[in-house]
Short mmCIF file of C-alpha atoms in Angstrom, two decimals:
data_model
loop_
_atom_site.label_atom_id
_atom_site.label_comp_id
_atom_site.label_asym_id
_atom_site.label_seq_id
_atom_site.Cartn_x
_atom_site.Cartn_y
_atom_site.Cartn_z
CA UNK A 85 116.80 -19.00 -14.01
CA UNK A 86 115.72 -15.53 -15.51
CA UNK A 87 113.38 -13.81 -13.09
CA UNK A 88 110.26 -12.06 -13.82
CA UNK A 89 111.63 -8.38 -13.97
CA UNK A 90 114.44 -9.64 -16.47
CA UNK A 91 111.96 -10.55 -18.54
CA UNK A 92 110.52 -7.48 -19.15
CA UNK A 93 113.53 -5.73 -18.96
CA UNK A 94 114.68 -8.08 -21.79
CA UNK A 95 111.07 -7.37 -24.15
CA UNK A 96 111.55 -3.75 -23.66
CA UNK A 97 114.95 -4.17 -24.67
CA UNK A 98 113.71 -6.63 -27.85
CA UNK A 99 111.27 -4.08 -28.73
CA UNK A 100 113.51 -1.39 -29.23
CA UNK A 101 115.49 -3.14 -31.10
CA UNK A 102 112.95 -4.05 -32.96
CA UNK A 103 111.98 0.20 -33.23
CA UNK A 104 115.40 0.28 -34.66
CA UNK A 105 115.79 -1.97 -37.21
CA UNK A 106 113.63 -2.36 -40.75
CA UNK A 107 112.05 -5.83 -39.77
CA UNK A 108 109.98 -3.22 -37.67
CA UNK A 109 107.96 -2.64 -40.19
CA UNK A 110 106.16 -5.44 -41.51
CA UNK A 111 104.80 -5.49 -37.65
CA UNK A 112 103.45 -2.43 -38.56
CA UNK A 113 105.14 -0.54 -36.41
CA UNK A 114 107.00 2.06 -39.32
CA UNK A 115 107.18 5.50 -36.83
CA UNK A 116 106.42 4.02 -33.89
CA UNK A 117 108.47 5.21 -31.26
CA UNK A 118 109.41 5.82 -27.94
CA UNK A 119 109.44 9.18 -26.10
CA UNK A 120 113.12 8.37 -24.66
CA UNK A 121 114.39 9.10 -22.03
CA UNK A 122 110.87 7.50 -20.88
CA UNK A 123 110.26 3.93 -22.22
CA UNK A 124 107.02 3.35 -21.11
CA UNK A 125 105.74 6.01 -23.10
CA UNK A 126 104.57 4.87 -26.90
CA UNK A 127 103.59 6.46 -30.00
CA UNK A 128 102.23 4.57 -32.51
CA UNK A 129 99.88 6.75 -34.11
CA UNK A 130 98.66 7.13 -38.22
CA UNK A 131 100.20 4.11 -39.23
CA UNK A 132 97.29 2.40 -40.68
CA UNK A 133 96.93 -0.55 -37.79
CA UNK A 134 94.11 -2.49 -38.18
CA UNK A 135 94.93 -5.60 -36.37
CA UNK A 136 94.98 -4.04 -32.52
CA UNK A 137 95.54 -7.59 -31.07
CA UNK A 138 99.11 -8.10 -32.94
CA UNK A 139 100.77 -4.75 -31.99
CA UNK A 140 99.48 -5.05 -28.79
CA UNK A 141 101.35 -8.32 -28.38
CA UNK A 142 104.26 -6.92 -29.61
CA UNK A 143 104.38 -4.23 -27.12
CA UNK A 144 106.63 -4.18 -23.36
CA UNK A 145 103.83 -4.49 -20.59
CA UNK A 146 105.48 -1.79 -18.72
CA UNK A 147 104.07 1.04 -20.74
CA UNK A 148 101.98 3.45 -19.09
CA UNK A 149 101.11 5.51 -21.97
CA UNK A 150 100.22 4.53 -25.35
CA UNK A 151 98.51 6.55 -28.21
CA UNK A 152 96.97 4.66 -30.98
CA UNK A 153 95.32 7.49 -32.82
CA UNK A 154 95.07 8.12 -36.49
CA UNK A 155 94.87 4.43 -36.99
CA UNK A 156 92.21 1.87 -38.36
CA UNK A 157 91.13 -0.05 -35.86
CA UNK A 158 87.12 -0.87 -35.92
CA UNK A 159 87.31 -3.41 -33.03
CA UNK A 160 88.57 -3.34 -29.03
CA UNK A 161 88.78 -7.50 -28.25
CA UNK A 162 88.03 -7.99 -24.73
CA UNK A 163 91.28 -7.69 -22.72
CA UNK A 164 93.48 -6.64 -25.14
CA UNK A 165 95.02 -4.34 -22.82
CA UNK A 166 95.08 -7.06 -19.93
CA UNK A 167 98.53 -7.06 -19.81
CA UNK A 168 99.67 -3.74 -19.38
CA UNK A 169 98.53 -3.13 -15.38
CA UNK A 170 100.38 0.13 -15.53
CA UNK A 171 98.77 1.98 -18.47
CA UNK A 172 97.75 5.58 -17.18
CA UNK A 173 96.93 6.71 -20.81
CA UNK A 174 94.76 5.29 -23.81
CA UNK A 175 94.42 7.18 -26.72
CA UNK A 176 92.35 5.95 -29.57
CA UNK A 177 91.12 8.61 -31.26
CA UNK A 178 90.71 9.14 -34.68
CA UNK A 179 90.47 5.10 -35.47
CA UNK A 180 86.66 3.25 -36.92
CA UNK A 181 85.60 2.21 -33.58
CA UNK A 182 81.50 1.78 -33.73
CA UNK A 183 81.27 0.29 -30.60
CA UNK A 184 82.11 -0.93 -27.24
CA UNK A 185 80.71 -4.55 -26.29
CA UNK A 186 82.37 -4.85 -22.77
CA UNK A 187 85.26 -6.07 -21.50
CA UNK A 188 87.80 -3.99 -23.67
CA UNK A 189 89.41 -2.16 -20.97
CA UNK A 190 89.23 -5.21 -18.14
CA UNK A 191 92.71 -5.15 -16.22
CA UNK A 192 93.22 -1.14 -16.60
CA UNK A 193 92.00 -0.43 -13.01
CA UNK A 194 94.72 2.60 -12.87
CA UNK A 195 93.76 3.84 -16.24
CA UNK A 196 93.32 7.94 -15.94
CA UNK A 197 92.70 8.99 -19.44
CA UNK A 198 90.88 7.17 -21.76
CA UNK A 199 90.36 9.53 -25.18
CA UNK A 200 87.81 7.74 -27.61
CA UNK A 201 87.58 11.00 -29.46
CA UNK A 202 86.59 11.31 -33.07
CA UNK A 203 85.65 7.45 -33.86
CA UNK A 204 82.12 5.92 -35.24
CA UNK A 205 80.79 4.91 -31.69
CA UNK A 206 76.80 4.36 -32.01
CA UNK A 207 76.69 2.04 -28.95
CA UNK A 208 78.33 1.24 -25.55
CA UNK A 209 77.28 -1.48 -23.55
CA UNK A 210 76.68 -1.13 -20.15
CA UNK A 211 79.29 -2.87 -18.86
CA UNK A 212 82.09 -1.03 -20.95
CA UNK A 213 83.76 0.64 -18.74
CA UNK A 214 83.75 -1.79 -15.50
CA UNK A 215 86.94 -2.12 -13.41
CA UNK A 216 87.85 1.78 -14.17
CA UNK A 217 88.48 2.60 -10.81
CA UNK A 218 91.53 5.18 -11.31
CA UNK A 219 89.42 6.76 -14.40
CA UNK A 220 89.74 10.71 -13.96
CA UNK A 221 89.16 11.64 -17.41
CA UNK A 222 86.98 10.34 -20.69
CA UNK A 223 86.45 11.91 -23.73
CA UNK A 224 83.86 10.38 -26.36
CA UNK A 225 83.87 13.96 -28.12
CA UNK A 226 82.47 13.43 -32.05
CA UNK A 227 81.24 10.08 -31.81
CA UNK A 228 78.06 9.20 -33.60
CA UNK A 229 75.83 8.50 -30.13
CA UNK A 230 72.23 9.10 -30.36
CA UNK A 231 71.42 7.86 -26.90
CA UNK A 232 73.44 7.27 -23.95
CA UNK A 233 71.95 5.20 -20.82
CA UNK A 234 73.21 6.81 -17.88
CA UNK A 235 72.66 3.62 -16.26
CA UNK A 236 76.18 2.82 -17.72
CA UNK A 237 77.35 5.43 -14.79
CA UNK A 238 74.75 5.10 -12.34
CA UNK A 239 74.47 1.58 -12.02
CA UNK A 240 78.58 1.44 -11.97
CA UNK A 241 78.65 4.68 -10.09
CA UNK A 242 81.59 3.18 -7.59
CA UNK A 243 83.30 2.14 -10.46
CA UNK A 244 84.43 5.67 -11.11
CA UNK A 245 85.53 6.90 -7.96
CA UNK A 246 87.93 9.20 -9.57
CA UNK A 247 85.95 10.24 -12.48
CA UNK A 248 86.21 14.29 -12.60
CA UNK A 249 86.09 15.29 -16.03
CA UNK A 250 83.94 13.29 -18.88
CA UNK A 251 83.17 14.92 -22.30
CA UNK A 252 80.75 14.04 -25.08
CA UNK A 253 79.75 16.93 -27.07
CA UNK A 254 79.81 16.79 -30.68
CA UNK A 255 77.51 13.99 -30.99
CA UNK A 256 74.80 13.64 -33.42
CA UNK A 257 71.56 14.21 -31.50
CA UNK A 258 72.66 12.81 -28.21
CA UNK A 259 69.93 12.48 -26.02
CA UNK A 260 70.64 11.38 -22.45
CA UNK A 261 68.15 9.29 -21.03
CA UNK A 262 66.36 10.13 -17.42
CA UNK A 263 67.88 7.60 -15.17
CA UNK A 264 69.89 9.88 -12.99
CA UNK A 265 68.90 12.30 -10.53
CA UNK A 266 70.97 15.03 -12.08
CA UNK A 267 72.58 15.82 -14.80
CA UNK A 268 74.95 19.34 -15.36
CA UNK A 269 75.66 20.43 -18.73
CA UNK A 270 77.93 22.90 -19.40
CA UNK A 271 75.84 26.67 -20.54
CA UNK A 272 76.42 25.99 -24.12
CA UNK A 273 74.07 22.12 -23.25
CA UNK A 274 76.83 20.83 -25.76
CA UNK A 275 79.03 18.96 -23.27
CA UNK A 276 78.23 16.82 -19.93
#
């Protein structure tokens, strides 16, 4: 009987393998690599991935940082990232996101960083970010907002218990809208 932890001993195992040998690539995973001596850490970055449900799949559920950036991906499903309880660090910057419907991050409740930077994001639901609890950081810099409900952090305020840093400057004529009781922005008004 193989027990749990052998198991994903033996799909981190597969999956570099996998990293190592030219069936890799059709996968789409051509440079994607591990930062050894650390296996949970995963680069997969500006190899044209489109399909965010497959490499996901393909991936150890140990991992507790994985940067997607410089990729094509226009769509989050809900729960893609379900599996991977341990993920500290999400990067998807630089893909075609244009928006977040809810439920794409449900399961990361120790998720720190989440970097959205540089994408096509026009709207986030309220519910987007629910079940963030270990959220310290989020970046949303040069995104295409135009207006943000608060209301996505007031009304989920205890949510983010951890949330200390969150920026969202560069976007085009971002107006926050007055549902908060205060709001600081940084001297240059640029950044919240």
């Amino acid at each position: 009987k193989i027990l749990p932890p052998k198991i994903k001993m033996m799909r981190t195992v597969l999956f570099l393998l996998l990293l190592k040998t030219s069936a890799c690539c059709g996968f789409g995973f051509k440079g994607c690599s591990l930062n050894f001596p650390m296996t949970d850490v995963i680069w997969c970055f500006n190899q044209n991935i489109a399909n965010l449900t497959e490499v996901v799949s393909m991936l150890p559920d140990n991992i507790t940082t994985l940067n997607l950036s410089k990729n094509k991906i226009r769509v989050i499903p809900p729960g893609a990232f379900s599996q991977m309880l341990g993920l500290k660090r999400l990067d998807l910057s630089q893909n075609q996101l244009v928006s977040l419907k809810g439920g794409e991050f449900r399961g990361l409740g120790v998720l720190e960083c989440l970097n959205l930077t540089c994408n096509n994001i026009s709207h986030i639901h309220s519910h987007a970010f629910d079940g963030l609890t270990g959220l310290q950081t989020l970046l949303m810099i040069h995104n295409i907002l135009a207006t943000l409900s608060l209301s996505i952090f007031k009304v989920n305020v205890s949510c983010f218990p951890a949330l200390e840093y969150i920026r969202l400057s560069n976007n085009s004529k971002l107006e926050l809208q007055a549902d908060v009781k205060s709001v600081t922005l940084t001297p240059t008004g640029s950044s919240l």
